CSV table of C-alpha atoms in Angstrom, one decimal:
chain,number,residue,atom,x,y,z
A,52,UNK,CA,2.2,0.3,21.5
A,53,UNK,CA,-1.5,-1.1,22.7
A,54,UNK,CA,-3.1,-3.7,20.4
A,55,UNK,CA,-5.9,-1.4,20.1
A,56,UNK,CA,-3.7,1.1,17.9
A,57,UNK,CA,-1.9,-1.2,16.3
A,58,UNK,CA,-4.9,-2.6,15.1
A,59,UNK,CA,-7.0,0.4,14.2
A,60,UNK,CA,-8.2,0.2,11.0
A,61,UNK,CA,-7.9,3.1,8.6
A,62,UNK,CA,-9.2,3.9,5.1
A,63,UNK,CA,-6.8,5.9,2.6
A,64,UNK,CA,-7.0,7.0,-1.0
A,65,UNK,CA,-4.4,7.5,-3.4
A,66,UNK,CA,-2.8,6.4,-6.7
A,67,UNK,CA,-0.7,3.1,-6.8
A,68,UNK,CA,2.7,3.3,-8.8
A,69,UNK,CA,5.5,0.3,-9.2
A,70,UNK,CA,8.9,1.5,-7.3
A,71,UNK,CA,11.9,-0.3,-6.5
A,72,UNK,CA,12.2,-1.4,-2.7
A,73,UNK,CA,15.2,-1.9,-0.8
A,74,UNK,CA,17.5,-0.4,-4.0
A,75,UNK,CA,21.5,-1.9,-3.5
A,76,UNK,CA,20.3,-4.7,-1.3
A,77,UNK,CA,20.0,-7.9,-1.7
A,78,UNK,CA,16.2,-7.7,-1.2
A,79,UNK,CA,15.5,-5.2,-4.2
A,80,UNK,CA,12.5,-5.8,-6.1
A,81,UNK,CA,9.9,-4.0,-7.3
A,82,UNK,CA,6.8,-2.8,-5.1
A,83,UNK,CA,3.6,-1.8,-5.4
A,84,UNK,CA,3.4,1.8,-3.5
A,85,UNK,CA,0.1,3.7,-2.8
A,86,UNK,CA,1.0,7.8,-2.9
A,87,UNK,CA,-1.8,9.6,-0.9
A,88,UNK,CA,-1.7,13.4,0.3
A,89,UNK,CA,0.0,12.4,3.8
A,90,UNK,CA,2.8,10.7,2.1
A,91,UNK,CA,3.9,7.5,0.0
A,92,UNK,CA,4.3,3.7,1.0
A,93,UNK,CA,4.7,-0.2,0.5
A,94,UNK,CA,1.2,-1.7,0.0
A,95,UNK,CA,0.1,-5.3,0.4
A,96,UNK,CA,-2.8,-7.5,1.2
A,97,UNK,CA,-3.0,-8.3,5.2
A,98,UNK,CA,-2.1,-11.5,6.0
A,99,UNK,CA,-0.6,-12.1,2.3
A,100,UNK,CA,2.8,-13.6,2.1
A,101,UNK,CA,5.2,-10.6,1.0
A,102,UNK,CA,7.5,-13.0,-1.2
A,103,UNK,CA,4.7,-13.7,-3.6
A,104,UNK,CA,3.4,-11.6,-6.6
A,105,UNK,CA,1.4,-8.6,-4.9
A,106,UNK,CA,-2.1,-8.5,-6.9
A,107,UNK,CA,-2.5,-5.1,-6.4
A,108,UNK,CA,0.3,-4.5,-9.0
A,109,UNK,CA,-1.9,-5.1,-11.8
A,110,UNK,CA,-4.1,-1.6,-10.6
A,111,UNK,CA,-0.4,0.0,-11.0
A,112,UNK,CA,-1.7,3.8,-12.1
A,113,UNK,CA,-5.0,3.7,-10.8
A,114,UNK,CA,-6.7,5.5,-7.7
A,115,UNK,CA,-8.3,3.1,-4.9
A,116,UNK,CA,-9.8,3.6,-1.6
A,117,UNK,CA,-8.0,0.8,0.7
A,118,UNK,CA,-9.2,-0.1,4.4
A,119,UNK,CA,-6.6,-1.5,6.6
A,120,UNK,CA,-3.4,-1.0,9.1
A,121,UNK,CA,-0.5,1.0,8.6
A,122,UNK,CA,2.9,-0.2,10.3
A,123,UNK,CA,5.5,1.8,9.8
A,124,UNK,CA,6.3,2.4,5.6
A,125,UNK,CA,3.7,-0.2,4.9
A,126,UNK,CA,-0.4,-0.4,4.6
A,127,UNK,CA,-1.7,-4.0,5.0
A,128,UNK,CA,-5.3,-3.7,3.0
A,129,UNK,CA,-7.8,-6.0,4.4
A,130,UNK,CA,-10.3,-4.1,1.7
A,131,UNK,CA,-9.5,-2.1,-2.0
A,132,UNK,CA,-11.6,-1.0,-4.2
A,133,UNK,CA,-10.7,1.2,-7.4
A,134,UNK,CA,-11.9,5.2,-7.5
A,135,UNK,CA,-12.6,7.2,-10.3
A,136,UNK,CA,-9.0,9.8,-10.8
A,137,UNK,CA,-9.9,13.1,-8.4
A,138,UNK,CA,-10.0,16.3,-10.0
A,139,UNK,CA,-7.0,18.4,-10.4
């Protein structure tokens, strides 16, 4: 893959909820997962160290607009800010 789309920078919106990663392995914790319309996945502060407390946990429930990079089944936010709930 080029650098150019591996670092294109996306924005999302969705709601984040608290999961269990990686159930029946040794690596099972809890993470901090944004759902949005094309899907759900691990989401974490770019160039934040992924064996410390994730400070978007405490947002857990609420809806945020995040700019960043997705690889694969996770979105490293360089930018979050929280939304007001969409309509049903």
């Amino acid at each position: 893959m080029s650098d150019a789309k591996k670092n294109k920078q996306l924005t999302v919106k969705g709601r984040l909820v608290l999961k269990t990663f990686a159930r029946t392995t040794k690596s099972e914790s809890l993470g901090v997962y944004l759902e949005t319309e094309d899907g759900s996945f691990l989401i974490r502060p770019a160039g934040g160290n992924p064996f410390t407390d994730n400070p978007l946990a405490k947002l857990a429930g609420k809806f945020i607009e995040a700019t960043g990079r997705r690889s694969d089944y996770v979105f490293f936010a360089s930018s979050w800010r929280e939304i007001p709930e969409p309509e049903a």
